Short mmCIF file of C-alpha atoms in Angstrom, two decimals:
data_model
loop_
_atom_site.label_atom_id
_atom_site.label_comp_id
_atom_site.label_asym_id
_atom_site.label_seq_id
_atom_site.Cartn_x
_atom_site.Cartn_y
_atom_site.Cartn_z
CA MET A 1 -34.96 -14.80 -36.76
CA ASP A 2 -32.94 -14.61 -39.96
CA VAL A 3 -29.87 -16.65 -39.01
CA GLY A 4 -28.32 -16.16 -42.42
CA GLY A 5 -28.72 -12.40 -42.19
CA ILE A 6 -27.18 -12.29 -38.72
CA ALA A 7 -24.20 -14.36 -39.84
CA ALA A 8 -23.74 -12.19 -42.94
CA GLY A 9 -23.70 -9.04 -40.82
CA ALA A 10 -21.12 -10.36 -38.37
CA ASP A 11 -18.36 -7.87 -37.56
CA PHE A 12 -15.25 -9.67 -36.32
CA ASP A 13 -13.10 -6.54 -36.62
CA VAL A 14 -14.15 -5.49 -33.13
CA LEU A 15 -12.06 -8.38 -31.73
CA LYS A 16 -8.93 -6.72 -33.14
CA TYR A 17 -9.33 -3.72 -30.86
CA PRO A 18 -8.61 -3.55 -27.10
CA LYS A 19 -12.26 -3.64 -26.05
CA GLY A 20 -12.80 -6.80 -28.06
CA PHE A 21 -9.66 -8.81 -27.51
CA ILE A 22 -9.64 -8.06 -23.77
CA LYS A 23 -13.07 -9.73 -23.71
CA ILE A 24 -11.43 -12.86 -25.13
CA ILE A 25 -8.79 -12.69 -22.39
CA GLN A 26 -11.54 -12.34 -19.77
CA PHE A 27 -13.30 -15.35 -21.24
CA VAL A 28 -10.16 -17.51 -20.98
CA LEU A 29 -9.08 -16.32 -17.52
CA ALA A 30 -12.56 -16.98 -16.10
CA ILE A 31 -12.37 -20.59 -17.32
CA PHE A 32 -8.96 -21.09 -15.72
CA ALA A 33 -10.16 -19.51 -12.45
CA PHE A 34 -13.04 -21.89 -11.79
CA ALA A 35 -11.41 -24.90 -13.50
CA THR A 36 -8.32 -24.80 -11.24
CA THR A 37 -10.66 -24.69 -8.23
CA THR A 38 -13.16 -27.40 -9.09
CA SER A 39 -10.66 -29.92 -10.53
CA VAL A 40 -8.77 -30.49 -7.26
CA ASN A 41 -8.93 -33.99 -5.80
CA THR A 42 -6.19 -34.66 -3.28
CA PHE A 43 -5.87 -35.94 0.30
CA SER A 44 -3.84 -35.78 3.50
CA GLU A 45 -2.61 -39.07 4.92
CA TRP A 46 -1.31 -40.36 8.26
CA THR A 47 -0.76 -43.67 10.04
CA VAL A 48 -2.41 -44.68 13.30
CA VAL A 49 -0.97 -47.25 15.73
CA CYS A 50 -3.08 -48.23 18.72
CA ASN A 51 -1.40 -49.11 22.00
CA GLY A 52 -0.77 -52.83 22.31
CA THR A 53 -0.93 -53.53 18.57
CA ALA A 54 1.86 -53.97 16.06
CA THR A 55 -0.08 -53.07 12.94
CA ALA A 56 -0.62 -49.54 11.63
CA ARG A 57 -3.71 -48.27 9.88
CA VAL A 58 -3.62 -45.52 7.26
CA ASP A 59 -6.26 -42.78 7.43
CA LYS A 60 -6.97 -40.37 4.59
CA LEU A 61 -8.67 -36.98 4.62
CA LYS A 62 -10.20 -36.28 1.22
CA ILE A 63 -9.80 -32.72 -0.07
CA ALA A 64 -12.05 -31.91 -3.03
CA TYR A 65 -14.44 -29.19 -4.16
CA PRO A 66 -16.45 -27.75 -2.39
CA PHE A 67 -13.94 -28.48 0.43
CA VAL A 68 -16.20 -29.62 3.25
CA LEU A 69 -13.93 -31.33 5.79
CA ASP A 70 -16.23 -31.64 8.79
CA ASN A 71 -18.43 -34.30 7.16
CA GLN A 72 -15.64 -36.90 7.32
CA GLU A 73 -15.66 -39.01 10.49
CA PHE A 74 -12.71 -41.03 11.78
CA THR A 75 -12.54 -43.81 14.37
CA THR A 76 -9.15 -44.09 16.04
CA CYS A 77 -8.62 -46.93 18.52
CA GLY A 78 -12.33 -47.00 19.32
CA VAL A 79 -12.64 -43.21 19.67
CA LYS A 80 -14.74 -41.32 17.14
CA GLY A 81 -14.09 -37.79 15.92
CA MET A 82 -13.95 -35.56 12.88
CA VAL A 83 -11.85 -32.85 11.28
CA TYR A 84 -12.94 -29.23 11.55
CA GLY A 85 -13.44 -26.89 8.62
CA ASN A 86 -16.09 -26.10 6.03
CA PHE A 87 -14.88 -23.92 3.17
CA SER A 88 -17.74 -24.44 0.76
CA ALA A 89 -19.00 -20.84 1.01
CA PRO A 90 -15.87 -19.00 -0.27
CA SER A 91 -15.01 -21.67 -2.84
CA GLN A 92 -18.54 -21.86 -4.28
CA PHE A 93 -18.86 -18.07 -4.39
CA TYR A 94 -15.53 -17.86 -6.22
CA VAL A 95 -16.58 -20.51 -8.74
CA PHE A 96 -19.97 -18.82 -9.18
CA ILE A 97 -18.31 -15.50 -10.07
CA GLY A 98 -15.98 -17.31 -12.48
CA VAL A 99 -18.84 -19.07 -14.25
CA MET A 100 -20.92 -15.89 -14.46
CA ALA A 101 -17.93 -13.94 -15.81
CA PHE A 102 -17.38 -16.68 -18.39
CA LEU A 103 -21.02 -16.58 -19.50
CA TYR A 104 -21.16 -12.79 -19.63
CA SER A 105 -17.93 -12.56 -21.64
CA LEU A 106 -19.29 -15.10 -24.10
CA ALA A 107 -22.64 -13.31 -24.38
CA ILE A 108 -21.17 -9.83 -24.86
CA VAL A 109 -18.69 -11.03 -27.51
CA ILE A 110 -21.59 -12.59 -29.43
CA THR A 111 -23.44 -9.27 -29.08
CA TYR A 112 -20.45 -7.28 -30.35
CA VAL A 113 -19.97 -9.54 -33.36
CA PHE A 114 -23.50 -10.45 -34.46
CA PHE A 115 -25.72 -7.70 -33.02
CA SER A 116 -23.49 -4.63 -33.21
CA ALA A 117 -26.12 -2.54 -35.03
CA LYS A 118 -28.73 -3.25 -32.36
CA PHE A 119 -26.18 -2.64 -29.59
CA LYS A 120 -25.35 0.80 -31.04
CA GLU A 121 -28.93 1.99 -31.52
CA ASN A 122 -28.83 3.96 -28.28
CA ASP A 123 -26.66 4.52 -25.23
CA VAL A 124 -28.22 1.82 -23.06
CA GLY A 125 -25.99 -1.03 -24.27
CA PRO A 126 -22.63 0.72 -23.66
CA LYS A 127 -23.84 2.02 -20.28
CA VAL A 128 -24.96 -1.41 -19.12
CA ASP A 129 -21.73 -3.01 -20.35
CA PHE A 130 -19.65 -0.42 -18.46
CA ILE A 131 -21.62 -0.82 -15.21
CA VAL A 132 -21.54 -4.62 -15.40
CA HIS A 133 -17.74 -4.47 -15.71
CA ILE A 134 -17.54 -2.36 -12.55
CA VAL A 135 -19.70 -4.89 -10.71
CA PHE A 136 -17.62 -7.84 -11.93
CA GLY A 137 -14.41 -6.05 -10.96
CA LEU A 138 -15.76 -5.60 -7.43
CA MET A 139 -17.00 -9.20 -7.30
CA TRP A 140 -13.63 -10.56 -8.44
CA LEU A 141 -11.94 -8.58 -5.67
CA ILE A 142 -14.33 -9.88 -3.00
CA ALA A 143 -14.35 -13.46 -4.30
CA SER A 144 -10.56 -13.67 -4.70
CA ALA A 145 -9.89 -12.23 -1.24
CA ALA A 146 -12.49 -14.48 0.39
CA TRP A 147 -11.20 -17.58 -1.38
CA ALA A 148 -7.58 -16.71 -0.51
CA ALA A 149 -8.57 -16.55 3.17
CA GLY A 150 -10.56 -19.77 2.80
CA LEU A 151 -7.63 -21.54 1.18
CA THR A 152 -5.40 -20.56 4.09
CA GLY A 153 -7.88 -22.14 6.49
CA LEU A 154 -8.23 -25.22 4.28
CA LYS A 155 -4.47 -25.79 4.34
CA PHE A 156 -4.40 -25.35 8.11
CA TYR A 157 -7.22 -27.74 9.02
CA SER A 158 -6.24 -30.40 6.46
CA ASP A 159 -2.67 -30.53 7.77
CA PRO A 160 -2.04 -33.94 9.40
CA ASN A 161 -0.14 -32.16 12.16
CA GLU A 162 -3.36 -30.43 13.22
CA PHE A 163 -5.20 -33.75 13.30
CA MET A 164 -2.46 -35.16 15.55
CA LYS A 165 -3.21 -32.49 18.14
CA THR A 166 -6.78 -33.73 18.61
CA HIS A 167 -7.96 -36.30 21.15
CA LEU A 168 -7.92 -38.94 18.38
CA CYS A 169 -4.12 -39.00 18.32
CA THR A 170 -3.36 -38.89 22.02
CA ALA A 171 -2.47 -41.92 24.11
CA PRO A 172 -3.22 -44.78 23.77
CA SER A 173 -2.87 -44.10 20.02
CA THR A 174 0.13 -42.81 18.07
CA CYS A 175 -0.22 -40.94 14.75
CA THR A 176 2.50 -40.30 12.20
CA ARG A 177 2.22 -37.92 9.27
CA ILE A 178 2.69 -39.45 5.79
CA ARG A 179 1.78 -36.65 3.39
CA GLU A 180 -0.13 -33.40 3.03
CA GLY A 181 -2.58 -32.47 0.33
CA ASP A 182 -1.37 -30.94 -2.92
CA PHE A 183 -2.61 -27.35 -3.13
CA ALA A 184 -0.67 -26.23 -6.22
CA SER A 185 -3.80 -25.94 -8.37
CA LEU A 186 -5.62 -23.94 -5.69
CA ASN A 187 -2.67 -21.57 -5.32
CA VAL A 188 -2.85 -20.98 -9.07
CA SER A 189 -6.60 -20.35 -8.82
CA ILE A 190 -5.90 -17.41 -6.50
CA ILE A 191 -3.51 -15.95 -9.08
CA PHE A 192 -6.15 -16.28 -11.79
CA GLY A 193 -8.68 -14.58 -9.52
CA PHE A 194 -6.56 -11.46 -9.13
CA LEU A 195 -5.64 -11.55 -12.82
CA ASN A 196 -9.36 -11.49 -13.60
CA LEU A 197 -9.77 -8.51 -11.28
CA PHE A 198 -6.97 -6.67 -13.06
CA VAL A 199 -8.27 -7.42 -16.57
CA TRP A 200 -11.88 -6.47 -15.86
CA LEU A 201 -10.85 -3.16 -14.32
CA CYS A 202 -8.40 -2.38 -17.15
CA ASN A 203 -11.13 -2.82 -19.76
CA LEU A 204 -13.23 -0.12 -18.09
CA TRP A 205 -11.33 2.62 -19.91
CA PHE A 206 -12.17 1.29 -23.36
CA LEU A 207 -15.81 0.75 -22.40
CA PHE A 208 -16.06 4.20 -20.83
CA LYS A 209 -15.17 5.75 -24.19
CA ASP A 210 -18.29 4.22 -25.70
CA THR A 211 -20.64 5.81 -23.18
CA PRO A 212 -22.15 9.30 -23.43
CA TRP A 213 -20.30 10.13 -20.20
CA PHE A 214 -17.08 10.39 -22.18
CA HIS A 215 -16.94 13.82 -23.79
CA ARG A 216 -14.35 15.30 -26.08
CA ASP A 217 -14.09 18.56 -27.98
CA THR A 218 -10.81 18.18 -29.80
CA PRO A 219 -10.58 19.89 -33.21
CA VAL A 220 -9.62 17.70 -36.14
CA PRO A 221 -6.85 19.05 -38.43
CA PRO A 222 -8.38 20.88 -41.41
CA PRO A 223 -8.23 19.19 -44.81
CA GLN A 224 -5.90 20.36 -47.50
CA GLY A 225 -7.00 23.65 -49.00
CA GLN A 226 -8.77 24.90 -45.88
CA PRO A 227 -7.18 27.57 -43.62
CA ALA A 228 -5.49 26.06 -40.60
CA SER A 229 -6.93 28.74 -38.36
CA THR A 230 -10.47 27.46 -38.85
CA PRO A 231 -11.21 24.83 -36.18
CA VAL A 232 -13.37 21.97 -37.32
CA THR A 233 -15.19 19.75 -34.84
CA PRO A 234 -16.73 16.74 -36.56
CA PRO A 235 -19.78 14.98 -35.16
CA PRO A 236 -19.29 11.56 -33.55
CA GLN A 237 -18.70 8.84 -36.12
CA GLU A 238 -18.63 5.08 -35.86
CA VAL A 239 -15.25 3.51 -36.50
CA PRO A 240 -14.49 -0.21 -36.05
CA GLY A 241 -13.60 -0.92 -32.42
CA SER A 242 -15.30 2.07 -30.82
CA MET A 243 -18.74 3.63 -30.76
CA TYR A 244 -17.55 7.23 -30.86
CA GLU A 245 -14.04 6.95 -32.26
CA GLU A 246 -12.76 10.10 -33.99
CA ALA A 247 -9.58 10.34 -36.00
CA ASP A 248 -7.83 12.55 -33.45
CA LYS A 249 -6.92 10.56 -30.35
CA THR A 250 -5.05 13.20 -28.36
CA GLN A 251 -7.25 12.97 -25.27
CA TYR A 252 -7.13 9.25 -24.60
CA TYR A 253 -4.04 7.81 -26.24
CA PRO A 254 -1.61 9.45 -23.73
CA PHE A 255 -3.74 8.09 -20.87
CA ILE A 256 -3.48 4.54 -22.19
CA TRP A 257 0.24 4.89 -22.87
CA ASP A 258 1.09 6.38 -19.46
CA THR A 259 -1.18 3.95 -17.59
CA CYS A 260 0.48 0.90 -19.15
CA TRP A 261 3.94 2.29 -18.43
CA LEU A 262 3.01 3.20 -14.85
CA ASN A 263 1.53 -0.25 -14.19
CA GLY A 264 4.69 -1.95 -15.46
CA TYR A 265 6.91 0.41 -13.46
CA VAL A 266 5.02 0.05 -10.18
CA LEU A 267 4.38 -3.70 -10.51
CA ALA A 268 8.08 -4.34 -11.12
CA ILE A 269 8.90 -2.60 -7.83
CA PHE A 270 6.30 -4.63 -5.94
CA ALA A 271 7.52 -7.86 -7.56
CA PHE A 272 11.12 -7.68 -6.35
CA ALA A 273 10.29 -5.81 -3.12
CA THR A 274 7.90 -8.51 -1.89
CA THR A 275 10.59 -11.11 -2.59
CA THR A 276 13.65 -9.46 -1.06
CA SER A 277 11.93 -8.05 2.05
CA VAL A 278 11.03 -11.44 3.55
CA ASN A 279 12.65 -12.30 6.87
CA THR A 280 10.87 -15.09 8.70
CA PHE A 281 11.72 -18.41 10.35
CA SER A 282 10.47 -21.86 11.20
CA GLU A 283 10.71 -22.92 14.83
CA TRP A 284 10.60 -26.19 16.71
CA LYS A 285 11.31 -27.52 20.21
CA VAL A 286 13.88 -30.24 20.88
CA VAL A 287 13.99 -32.44 24.01
CA CYS A 288 16.92 -34.83 24.35
CA ASN A 289 16.37 -38.24 25.91
CA GLY A 290 17.07 -38.24 29.63
CA THR A 291 16.73 -34.47 30.04
CA ALA A 292 13.83 -32.35 31.26
CA THR A 293 14.79 -29.12 29.51
CA ALA A 294 13.81 -28.21 25.97
CA ARG A 295 15.80 -26.22 23.44
CA VAL A 296 14.26 -24.14 20.66
CA ASP A 297 15.82 -24.27 17.18
CA LYS A 298 15.10 -21.77 14.43
CA LEU A 299 15.53 -22.05 10.67
CA LYS A 300 16.02 -18.60 9.17
CA ILE A 301 14.17 -17.97 5.89
CA ALA A 302 15.36 -14.87 4.04
CA TYR A 303 16.40 -13.82 0.54
CA PRO A 304 18.11 -15.47 -1.38
CA PHE A 305 16.62 -18.48 0.48
CA VAL A 306 19.63 -20.72 0.96
CA LEU A 307 18.66 -23.28 3.61
CA ASP A 308 21.46 -25.82 3.32
CA ASN A 309 24.06 -23.48 4.84
CA GLN A 310 22.43 -23.65 8.28
CA GLU A 311 23.80 -26.41 10.52
CA PHE A 312 22.05 -27.79 13.59
CA THR A 313 23.41 -29.86 16.47
CA THR A 314 20.70 -31.90 18.16
CA CYS A 315 21.66 -33.92 21.23
CA GLY A 316 25.24 -34.20 20.00
CA VAL A 317 24.29 -35.14 16.42
CA LYS A 318 25.06 -32.68 13.61
CA GLY A 319 22.99 -32.15 10.50
CA MET A 320 21.49 -29.55 8.19
CA VAL A 321 18.34 -28.71 6.29
CA TYR A 322 18.16 -29.36 2.57
CA GLY A 323 17.26 -26.80 -0.06
CA ASN A 324 18.90 -23.98 -2.03
CA PHE A 325 16.47 -21.70 -3.85
CA SER A 326 18.81 -18.84 -4.64
CA ALA A 327 18.77 -19.44 -8.42
CA PRO A 328 15.02 -18.94 -9.09
CA SER A 329 14.64 -16.16 -6.52
CA GLN A 330 17.66 -14.18 -7.75
CA PHE A 331 16.62 -14.60 -11.40
CA TYR A 332 13.13 -13.35 -10.52
CA VAL A 333 14.51 -10.33 -8.67
CA PHE A 334 16.97 -9.63 -11.52
CA ILE A 335 14.11 -9.52 -14.06
CA GLY A 336 12.13 -7.23 -11.73
CA VAL A 337 15.02 -4.79 -11.29
CA MET A 338 15.80 -4.76 -15.03
CA ALA A 339 12.12 -4.15 -15.85
CA PHE A 340 12.05 -1.29 -13.35
CA LEU A 341 15.21 0.29 -14.82
CA TYR A 342 14.01 -0.12 -18.41
CA SER A 343 10.61 1.41 -17.60
CA LEU A 344 12.35 4.37 -15.97
CA ALA A 345 14.80 4.78 -18.87
CA ILE A 346 12.18 4.58 -21.62
CA VAL A 347 9.87 7.13 -19.99
CA ILE A 348 12.82 9.53 -19.67
CA THR A 349 13.45 8.94 -23.37
CA TYR A 350 9.81 9.64 -24.21
CA VAL A 351 9.76 12.88 -22.23
CA PHE A 352 13.20 14.42 -22.79
CA PHE A 353 14.49 12.83 -26.02
CA SER A 354 11.31 12.46 -28.07
CA ALA A 355 12.77 14.27 -31.10
CA LYS A 356 15.75 11.92 -31.21
CA PHE A 357 13.49 8.94 -30.66
CA LYS A 358 11.32 9.99 -33.62
CA GLU A 359 14.14 10.47 -36.11
CA ASN A 360 13.60 7.01 -37.59
CA ASP A 361 11.79 3.73 -36.97
CA VAL A 362 14.55 2.12 -34.91
CA GLY A 363 13.36 3.40 -31.51
CA PRO A 364 9.77 2.14 -31.72
CA LYS A 365 10.94 -1.18 -33.17
CA VAL A 366 13.46 -1.71 -30.37
CA ASP A 367 10.90 -0.72 -27.71
CA PHE A 368 8.39 -3.19 -29.15
CA ILE A 369 10.91 -6.05 -29.29
CA VAL A 370 12.20 -5.35 -25.77
CA HIS A 371 8.63 -5.60 -24.47
CA ILE A 372 8.26 -9.00 -26.11
CA VAL A 373 11.51 -10.15 -24.47
CA PHE A 374 10.45 -8.85 -21.04
CA GLY A 375 7.07 -10.55 -21.42
CA LEU A 376 8.81 -13.86 -22.08
CA MET A 377 11.25 -13.30 -19.20
CA TRP A 378 8.43 -12.52 -16.78
CA LEU A 379 6.72 -15.77 -17.78
CA ILE A 380 9.89 -17.83 -17.24
CA ALA A 381 10.90 -16.05 -14.03
CA SER A 382 7.43 -16.20 -12.46
CA ALA A 383 6.99 -19.89 -13.28
CA ALA A 384 10.48 -20.75 -12.00
CA TRP A 385 10.02 -18.78 -8.80
CA ALA A 386 6.57 -20.32 -8.20
CA ALA A 387 8.15 -23.78 -8.41
CA GLY A 388 11.01 -22.64 -6.18
CA LEU A 389 8.61 -21.25 -3.59
CA THR A 390 6.79 -24.59 -3.44
CA GLY A 391 10.09 -26.31 -2.67
CA LEU A 392 11.03 -23.64 -0.14
CA LYS A 393 7.79 -24.19 1.78
CA PHE A 394 8.33 -27.95 1.74
CA TYR A 395 11.92 -28.02 3.00
CA SER A 396 11.42 -25.26 5.59
CA ASP A 397 8.45 -27.06 7.16
CA PRO A 398 9.44 -28.19 10.69
CA THR A 399 7.70 -31.51 10.09
CA GLU A 400 10.22 -32.24 7.34
CA PHE A 401 13.06 -31.57 9.76
CA MET A 402 11.44 -33.98 12.22
CA GLY A 403 11.69 -36.72 9.64
CA THR A 404 15.50 -36.53 9.64
CA HIS A 405 17.91 -38.47 11.87
CA LEU A 406 18.20 -35.39 14.11
CA CYS A 407 14.68 -35.89 15.48
CA THR A 408 14.36 -39.66 15.74
CA ALA A 409 13.82 -41.61 18.96
CA PRO A 410 15.28 -42.57 21.31
CA LEU A 411 17.74 -39.67 21.09
CA THR A 412 15.39 -36.75 20.68
CA LYS A 413 11.81 -35.62 20.55
CA CYS A 414 10.93 -32.63 18.33
CA THR A 415 7.71 -30.60 18.38
CA THR A 416 6.60 -27.92 15.93
CA ILE A 417 6.21 -24.40 17.33
CA ARG A 418 5.60 -22.36 14.20
CA GLU A 419 6.10 -22.39 10.45
CA GLY A 420 7.50 -19.59 8.33
CA ASP A 421 5.25 -16.81 7.06
CA PHE A 422 5.13 -16.95 3.25
CA ALA A 423 2.34 -14.43 2.65
CA SER A 424 4.68 -11.87 1.06
CA LEU A 425 6.22 -14.50 -1.22
CA ASN A 426 2.78 -15.68 -2.31
CA VAL A 427 1.98 -12.08 -3.25
CA SER A 428 5.26 -11.83 -5.16
CA ILE A 429 4.08 -14.63 -7.46
CA ILE A 430 0.87 -12.72 -8.16
CA PHE A 431 2.87 -9.59 -9.03
CA GLY A 432 5.06 -11.66 -11.34
CA PHE A 433 2.13 -12.82 -13.44
CA LEU A 434 0.57 -9.34 -13.32
CA ASN A 435 3.82 -7.98 -14.78
CA LEU A 436 3.63 -10.62 -17.51
CA PHE A 437 0.11 -9.52 -18.37
CA VAL A 438 0.88 -5.77 -18.35
CA TRP A 439 4.00 -6.04 -20.49
CA LEU A 440 2.20 -8.17 -23.07
CA CYS A 441 -0.87 -5.91 -23.09
CA ASN A 442 1.28 -2.85 -23.79
CA LEU A 443 2.49 -4.51 -27.00
CA TRP A 444 -0.66 -3.36 -28.79
CA PHE A 445 0.05 0.33 -28.21
CA LEU A 446 3.74 -0.03 -29.04
CA PHE A 447 2.94 -1.98 -32.18
CA LYS A 448 0.88 0.95 -33.46
CA ASP A 449 4.00 3.15 -33.37
CA THR A 450 6.02 0.80 -35.58
CA PRO A 451 5.98 0.78 -39.40
CA TRP A 452 4.60 -2.78 -39.18
CA PHE A 453 1.18 -1.43 -38.24
CA HIS A 454 -0.99 -0.49 -41.23
CA ARG A 455 -4.53 0.74 -41.22
CA ASP A 456 -6.72 2.40 -43.83
CA ALA A 457 -9.46 4.06 -41.81
CA PRO A 458 -11.25 7.04 -43.42
CA VAL A 459 -11.21 10.37 -41.61
CA PRO A 460 -14.62 12.00 -41.04
CA PRO A 461 -15.33 15.03 -43.29
CA PRO A 462 -15.55 18.48 -41.67
CA GLN A 463 -18.85 20.24 -41.22
CA GLY A 464 -20.24 21.67 -44.42
CA GLN A 465 -18.48 19.21 -46.73
CA PRO A 466 -20.34 16.30 -48.37
CA ALA A 467 -19.81 13.00 -46.58
CA SER A 468 -19.08 11.29 -49.86
CA THR A 469 -15.87 13.27 -50.36
CA PRO A 470 -12.95 11.56 -48.60
CA VAL A 471 -10.69 13.87 -46.65
CA THR A 472 -7.08 13.05 -45.90
CA PRO A 473 -5.48 15.63 -43.62
CA PRO A 474 -1.72 16.18 -43.67
CA PRO A 475 0.38 14.28 -41.11
CA GLN A 476 0.56 15.89 -37.71
CA GLU A 477 2.26 15.09 -34.41
CA VAL A 478 -0.09 14.18 -31.58
CA PRO A 479 1.02 14.06 -27.91
CA GLY A 480 1.35 10.60 -26.50
CA ALA A 481 2.47 8.78 -29.65
CA MET A 482 5.70 9.02 -31.59
CA TYR A 483 4.23 8.67 -35.06
CA GLU A 484 0.55 9.29 -34.42
CA GLU A 485 -1.04 11.18 -37.30
CA ALA A 486 -4.72 11.85 -37.61
CA ASP A 487 -4.69 9.55 -40.62
CA LYS A 488 -2.62 6.37 -40.03
CA THR A 489 -2.66 5.07 -43.58
CA GLN A 490 1.11 5.39 -43.89
CA TYR A 491 1.96 2.83 -41.20
#
């Protein structure tokens, strides 16, 4: 193998086009997906006091990849037992898909760059690449959903409160919760899983164009000096970034444009809707000393998630829950609503005021800059709300309330009934980062409509004209782009 010849023939230009740079994004996201899963090493902790002893022993439940809990045995006051739960199957399958996606992305990028001529010899390469992307998209969906369900079970069975319900923590022993495991990294791994799903499916369009299944019969504008009434259909020609890229892009550019807008529009709605629609509660039972009846207290959890305005009176003692998460939640919803309104306004501008929008370069420049700003705002808002949601879960946990003076002996005895349901809020975080990704991805298409984008790609000659004669057709308006000419040498 001529290594020097392969290196000399390397074509890095393919990485500048969507099909190429999305591969780089897939490569990075796959690393984050399996790294955030395998790097976890935390534990749950509780104290055990046996009847008739004054000393307390601390027990720890180790939580680490591949998350097998039922191989850890505990001996409490002479009684042996173990924790339930084995989540190795979903976690290992998720990591396997991440590693395979990482390896495939690396291999196909090397193929694009160093073996492009071999890859383009026939239609087999593009077909295989397209089909493999469909398979990986399906696998990311299955793996992410399975691991999300597995993570829910892992949190449940590793909770010290669940251990306290077993025979190991019943009389003559007393168990007290110290801390739960830290699942922040695993929560992030779920987000990366669905981001991978989104990216792999989005890249299908660009790969589909390189297969023989994608057919076009769009006439190219005639060159200067040739009657405009004579349609000219050039044969497929290789252009950097696509296997069958012609100069006229009327049949696929509008699809890309509208798809990116629609994704941003719809995802913005889902982002703020999944946040504002939550109405759940935490619930616990209170028994005062000297009484046989129990009272049930509820902590309401609803947008904008202000907990410290709810007062409780327990056995004559007043108190309240800590926590005010209105700032991150309202900022997140504000960004979602503004993104929704801007997406609606700009598409109305595209459709009904295109002539005004095309009068000068100000419109495309402003649209491009606004997308950068919204991308940054989605990053800040999603990160802030993710941190706020972590705090909301912590302070609304009934076990935290039981640690206050309102639930201490000998006045009262509190027992957990149920925790709040945060499934919708977890999904809202995913939609936040999906919005970030979509708004940043759309920058490429908006950038091409600004005067800052320059390209000098030759236009294929019409049939009957020597290939050595360059043809530069006059500028023409093409649906789906504000300044899209067949030849883009002017911008």
